[in-house]
Short mmCIF file of C-alpha atoms in Angstrom, two decimals:
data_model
loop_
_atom_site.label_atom_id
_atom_site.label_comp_id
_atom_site.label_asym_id
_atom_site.label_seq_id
_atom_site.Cartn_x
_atom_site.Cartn_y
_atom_site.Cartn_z
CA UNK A 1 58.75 139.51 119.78
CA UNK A 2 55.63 140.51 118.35
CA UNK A 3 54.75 139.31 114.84
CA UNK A 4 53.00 140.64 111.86
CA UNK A 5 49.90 142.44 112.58
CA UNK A 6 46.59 142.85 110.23
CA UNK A 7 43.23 143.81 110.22
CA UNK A 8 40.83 142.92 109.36
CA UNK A 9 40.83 139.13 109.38
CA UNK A 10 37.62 138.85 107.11
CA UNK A 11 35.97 141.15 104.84
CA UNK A 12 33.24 141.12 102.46
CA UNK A 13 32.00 143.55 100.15
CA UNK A 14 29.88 144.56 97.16
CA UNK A 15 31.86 144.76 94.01
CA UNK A 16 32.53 148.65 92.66
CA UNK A 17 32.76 148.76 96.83
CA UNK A 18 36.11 150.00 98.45
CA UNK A 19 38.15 147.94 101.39
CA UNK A 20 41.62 148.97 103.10
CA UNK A 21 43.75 146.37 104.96
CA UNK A 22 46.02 147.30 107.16
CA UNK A 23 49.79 146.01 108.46
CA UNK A 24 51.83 146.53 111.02
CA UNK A 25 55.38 144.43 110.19
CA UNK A 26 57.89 143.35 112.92
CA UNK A 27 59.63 146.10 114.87
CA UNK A 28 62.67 146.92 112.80
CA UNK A 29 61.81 145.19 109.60
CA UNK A 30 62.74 147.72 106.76
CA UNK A 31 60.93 145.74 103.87
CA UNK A 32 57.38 145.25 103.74
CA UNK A 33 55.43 143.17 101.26
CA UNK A 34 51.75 142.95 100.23
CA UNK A 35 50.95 139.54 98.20
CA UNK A 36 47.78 138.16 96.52
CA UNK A 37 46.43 134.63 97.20
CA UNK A 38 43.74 133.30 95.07
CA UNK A 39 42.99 130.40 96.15
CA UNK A 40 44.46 127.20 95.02
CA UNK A 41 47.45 129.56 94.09
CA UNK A 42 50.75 130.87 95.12
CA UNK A 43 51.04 134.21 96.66
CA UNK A 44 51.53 137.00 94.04
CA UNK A 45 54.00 139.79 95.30
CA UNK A 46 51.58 142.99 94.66
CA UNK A 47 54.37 145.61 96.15
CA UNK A 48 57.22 146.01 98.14
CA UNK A 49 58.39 148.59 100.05
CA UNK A 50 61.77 149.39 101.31
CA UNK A 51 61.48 151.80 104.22
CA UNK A 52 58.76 154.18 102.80
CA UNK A 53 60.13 153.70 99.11
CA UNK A 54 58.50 151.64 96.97
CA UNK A 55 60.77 149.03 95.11
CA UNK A 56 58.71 146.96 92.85
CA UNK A 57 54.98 147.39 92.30
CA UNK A 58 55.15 145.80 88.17
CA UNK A 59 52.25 143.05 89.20
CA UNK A 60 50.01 145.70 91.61
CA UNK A 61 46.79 146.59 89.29
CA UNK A 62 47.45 150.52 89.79
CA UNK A 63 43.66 151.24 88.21
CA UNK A 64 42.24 149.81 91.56
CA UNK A 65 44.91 149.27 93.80
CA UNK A 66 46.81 151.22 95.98
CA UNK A 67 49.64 151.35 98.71
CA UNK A 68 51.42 153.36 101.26
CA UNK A 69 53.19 153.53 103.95
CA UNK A 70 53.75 155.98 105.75
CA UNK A 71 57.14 156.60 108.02
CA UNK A 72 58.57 153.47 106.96
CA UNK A 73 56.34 151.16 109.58
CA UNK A 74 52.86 150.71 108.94
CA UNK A 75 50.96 150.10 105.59
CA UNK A 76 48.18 150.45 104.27
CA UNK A 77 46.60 148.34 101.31
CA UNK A 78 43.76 149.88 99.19
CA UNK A 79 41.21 148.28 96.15
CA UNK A 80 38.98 150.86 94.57
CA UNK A 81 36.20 149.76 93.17
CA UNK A 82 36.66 145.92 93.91
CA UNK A 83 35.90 143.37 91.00
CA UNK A 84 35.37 139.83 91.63
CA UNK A 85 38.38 138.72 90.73
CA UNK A 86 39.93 140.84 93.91
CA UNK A 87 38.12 137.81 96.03
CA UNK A 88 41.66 136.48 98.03
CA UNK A 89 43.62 136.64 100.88
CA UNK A 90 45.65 139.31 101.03
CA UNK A 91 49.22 138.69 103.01
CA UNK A 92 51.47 141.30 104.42
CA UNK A 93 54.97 140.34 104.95
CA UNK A 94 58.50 141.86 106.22
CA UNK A 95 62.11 141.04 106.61
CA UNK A 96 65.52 142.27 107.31
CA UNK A 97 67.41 144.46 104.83
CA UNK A 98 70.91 143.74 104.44
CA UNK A 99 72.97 145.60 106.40
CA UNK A 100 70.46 146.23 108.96
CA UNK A 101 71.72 146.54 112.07
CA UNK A 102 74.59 144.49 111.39
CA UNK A 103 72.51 141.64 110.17
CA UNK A 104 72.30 140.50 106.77
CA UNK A 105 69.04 139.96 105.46
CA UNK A 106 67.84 136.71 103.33
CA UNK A 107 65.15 137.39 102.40
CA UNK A 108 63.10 135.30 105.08
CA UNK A 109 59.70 136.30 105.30
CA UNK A 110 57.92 136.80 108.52
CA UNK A 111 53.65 136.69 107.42
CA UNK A 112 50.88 138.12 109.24
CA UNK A 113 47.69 135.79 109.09
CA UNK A 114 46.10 137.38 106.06
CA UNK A 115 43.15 139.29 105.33
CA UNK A 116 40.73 137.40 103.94
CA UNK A 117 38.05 138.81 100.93
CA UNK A 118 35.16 138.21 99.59
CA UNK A 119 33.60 140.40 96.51
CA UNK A 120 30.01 139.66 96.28
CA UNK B 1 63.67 137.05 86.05
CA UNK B 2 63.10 133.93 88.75
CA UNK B 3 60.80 131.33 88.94
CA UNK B 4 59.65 128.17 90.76
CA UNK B 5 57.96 125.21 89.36
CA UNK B 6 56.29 123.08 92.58
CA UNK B 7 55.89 119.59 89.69
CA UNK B 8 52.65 118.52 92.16
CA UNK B 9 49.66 120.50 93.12
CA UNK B 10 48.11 117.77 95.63
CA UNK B 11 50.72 114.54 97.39
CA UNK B 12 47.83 112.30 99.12
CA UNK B 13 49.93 109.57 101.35
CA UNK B 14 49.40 107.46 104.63
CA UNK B 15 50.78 108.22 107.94
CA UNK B 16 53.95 107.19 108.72
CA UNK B 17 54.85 107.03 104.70
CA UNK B 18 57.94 109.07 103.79
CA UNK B 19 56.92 111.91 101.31
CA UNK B 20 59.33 114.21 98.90
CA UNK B 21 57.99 117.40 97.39
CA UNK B 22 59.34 118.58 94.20
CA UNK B 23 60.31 122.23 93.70
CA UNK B 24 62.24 123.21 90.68
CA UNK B 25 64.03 126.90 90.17
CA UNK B 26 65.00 129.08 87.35
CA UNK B 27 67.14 132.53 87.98
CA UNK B 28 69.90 134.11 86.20
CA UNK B 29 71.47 135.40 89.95
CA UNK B 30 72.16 133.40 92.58
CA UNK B 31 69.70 132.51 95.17
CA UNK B 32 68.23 131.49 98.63
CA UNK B 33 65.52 128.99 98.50
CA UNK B 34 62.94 128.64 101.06
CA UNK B 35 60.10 126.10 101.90
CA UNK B 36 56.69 127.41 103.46
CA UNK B 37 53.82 125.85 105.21
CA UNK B 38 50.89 126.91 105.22
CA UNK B 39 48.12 125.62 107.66
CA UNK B 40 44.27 126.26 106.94
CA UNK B 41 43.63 129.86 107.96
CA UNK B 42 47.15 131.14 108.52
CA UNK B 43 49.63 133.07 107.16
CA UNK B 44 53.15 131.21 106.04
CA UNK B 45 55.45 130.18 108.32
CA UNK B 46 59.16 129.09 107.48
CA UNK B 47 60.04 125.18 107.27
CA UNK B 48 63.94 125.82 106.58
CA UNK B 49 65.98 127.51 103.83
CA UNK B 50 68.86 127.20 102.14
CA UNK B 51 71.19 130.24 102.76
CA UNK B 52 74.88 128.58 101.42
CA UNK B 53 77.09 125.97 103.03
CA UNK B 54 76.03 122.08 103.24
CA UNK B 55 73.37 121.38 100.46
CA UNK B 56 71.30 119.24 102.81
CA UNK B 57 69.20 121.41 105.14
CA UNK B 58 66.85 120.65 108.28
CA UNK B 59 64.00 122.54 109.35
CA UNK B 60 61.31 122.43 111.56
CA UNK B 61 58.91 118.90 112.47
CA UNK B 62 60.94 116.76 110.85
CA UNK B 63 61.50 117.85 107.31
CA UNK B 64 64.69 118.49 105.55
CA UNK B 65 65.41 119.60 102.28
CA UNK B 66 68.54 119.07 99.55
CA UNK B 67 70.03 121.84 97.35
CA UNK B 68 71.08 120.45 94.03
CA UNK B 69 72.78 123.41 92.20
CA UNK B 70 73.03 121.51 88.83
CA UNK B 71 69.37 120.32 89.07
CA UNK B 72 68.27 123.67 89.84
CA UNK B 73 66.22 121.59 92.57
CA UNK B 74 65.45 121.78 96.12
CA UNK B 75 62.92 119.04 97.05
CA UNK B 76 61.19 118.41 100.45
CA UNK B 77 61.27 115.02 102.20
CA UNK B 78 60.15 114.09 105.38
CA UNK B 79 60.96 109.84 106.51
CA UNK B 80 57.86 109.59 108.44
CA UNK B 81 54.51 112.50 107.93
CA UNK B 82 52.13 112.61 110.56
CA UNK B 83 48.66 113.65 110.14
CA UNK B 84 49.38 117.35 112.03
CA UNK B 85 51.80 117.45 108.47
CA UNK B 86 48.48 117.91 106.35
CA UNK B 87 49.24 121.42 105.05
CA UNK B 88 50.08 123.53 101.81
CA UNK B 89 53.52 123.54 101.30
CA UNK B 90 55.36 126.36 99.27
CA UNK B 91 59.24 126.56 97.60
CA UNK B 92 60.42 129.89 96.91
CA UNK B 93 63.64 131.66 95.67
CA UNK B 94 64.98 135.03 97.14
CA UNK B 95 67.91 137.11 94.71
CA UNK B 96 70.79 137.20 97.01
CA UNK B 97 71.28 140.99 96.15
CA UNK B 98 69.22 144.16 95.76
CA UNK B 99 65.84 143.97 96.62
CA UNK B 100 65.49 140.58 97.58
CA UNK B 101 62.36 140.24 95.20
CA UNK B 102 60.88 136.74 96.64
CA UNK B 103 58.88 134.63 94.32
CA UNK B 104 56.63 131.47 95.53
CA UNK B 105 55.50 128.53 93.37
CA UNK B 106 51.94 127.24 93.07
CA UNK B 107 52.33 125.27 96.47
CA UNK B 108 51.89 121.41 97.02
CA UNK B 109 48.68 119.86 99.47
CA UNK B 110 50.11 117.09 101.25
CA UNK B 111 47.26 115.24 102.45
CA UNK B 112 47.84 112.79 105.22
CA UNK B 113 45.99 109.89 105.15
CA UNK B 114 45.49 107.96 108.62
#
């Protein structure tokens, strides 16, 4: 089974620049989360998405940031312009729903490697 | 609201050593608790998790982990950490219902000493 896809792995950038990062969750997965790692902290849920819906986006800094995702698979992660502070790694996750399929979900997440960023 | 409190930011021991991570939780629904590791340059991957049934729980390399409902706790202890065990290490709660908002704590380094 193929996991979590994103690209790119490393980015830098200019600040007041613009960068999109990209996921691809597991093959069925209904949720999709985007989190914020700064490092030397946790990751910081930004927004999740349940199919194409969006469920919770209170922490996502909607001045700069941005999300979609299109026909409930793929997403797409957006920062416009990027400050300094945006300098992280920025993990996509998904899991089961419950009820999917027949499965219950538990809200196990299933993380891509990151995409890593650096605001010059 | 949810929350996790990981009590140590960095655990340095020697190999071999047994090691316990702390990870404390506050919710007003009931929960699933997780632990994550996190190797340099990766993405999370799940240790074990608590879903409901026996309170101790056993996971991947080694480590298990004990629910304690009235200590809103669910530490990490391995008997014997080898040096591949040098990783960031994450607790985090999961509502049992609706959205399944996940929240992580802070994380804990275990350093491995040889």
């Amino acid at each position: 089974e193929a996991g979590v896809a994103q690209s790119p792995r490393y980015k830098i950038i200019e600040k007041r620049q613009s960068v999109a990062f990209w996921c691809n969750p597991i093959s069925g997965h209904a949720t999709l989360y985007w989190y914020q790692q700064i490092l030397g902290q946790g990751p910081k849920l930004l927004i999740q998405f349940q199919n194409n819906g969006v469920v919770d986006d209170s922490q996502l800094p909607k001045d700069r940031f941005s999300a979609e995702r299109l026909k409930g698979v793929d997403s797409t992660l957006k920062i416009q312009p990027a400050k300094l502070e945006d300098s992280a790694v920025y993990l996509c996750a998904s899991s089961l729903y419950p009820g999917f399929s027949g499965t219950g979900g538990t809200g196990e997440l299933f993380f891509g490697e990151g995409s890593r960023l650096t605001v010059l | 609201a949810q929350s996790v409190t990981q009590l140590d930011s960095q655990v340095p021991v020697f190999e071999e050593a047994p090691v316990e991570l702390r990870c404390n939780y506050s919710s007003s629904v009931s929960v699933y608790l997780f632990w994550y590791v996190q190797y340099p340059n990766q993405g999370l991957q799940l240790l074990l998790k608590y879903l409901s049934g026996s309170t101790l729980v056993k996971g991947i390399n080694g480590f298990e982990a004990e629910f304690n409902k009235s200590q809103t706790s669910f530490h990490l202890r391995k008997p014997s950490v080898h040096i591949s065990d040098t990783a960031e290490y994450f607790c985090a709660v999961s509502d049992q219902r609706g959205y399944q908002k996940v929240t992580f704590g802070i994380g804990t380094k275990l350093q491995v000493i040889p």
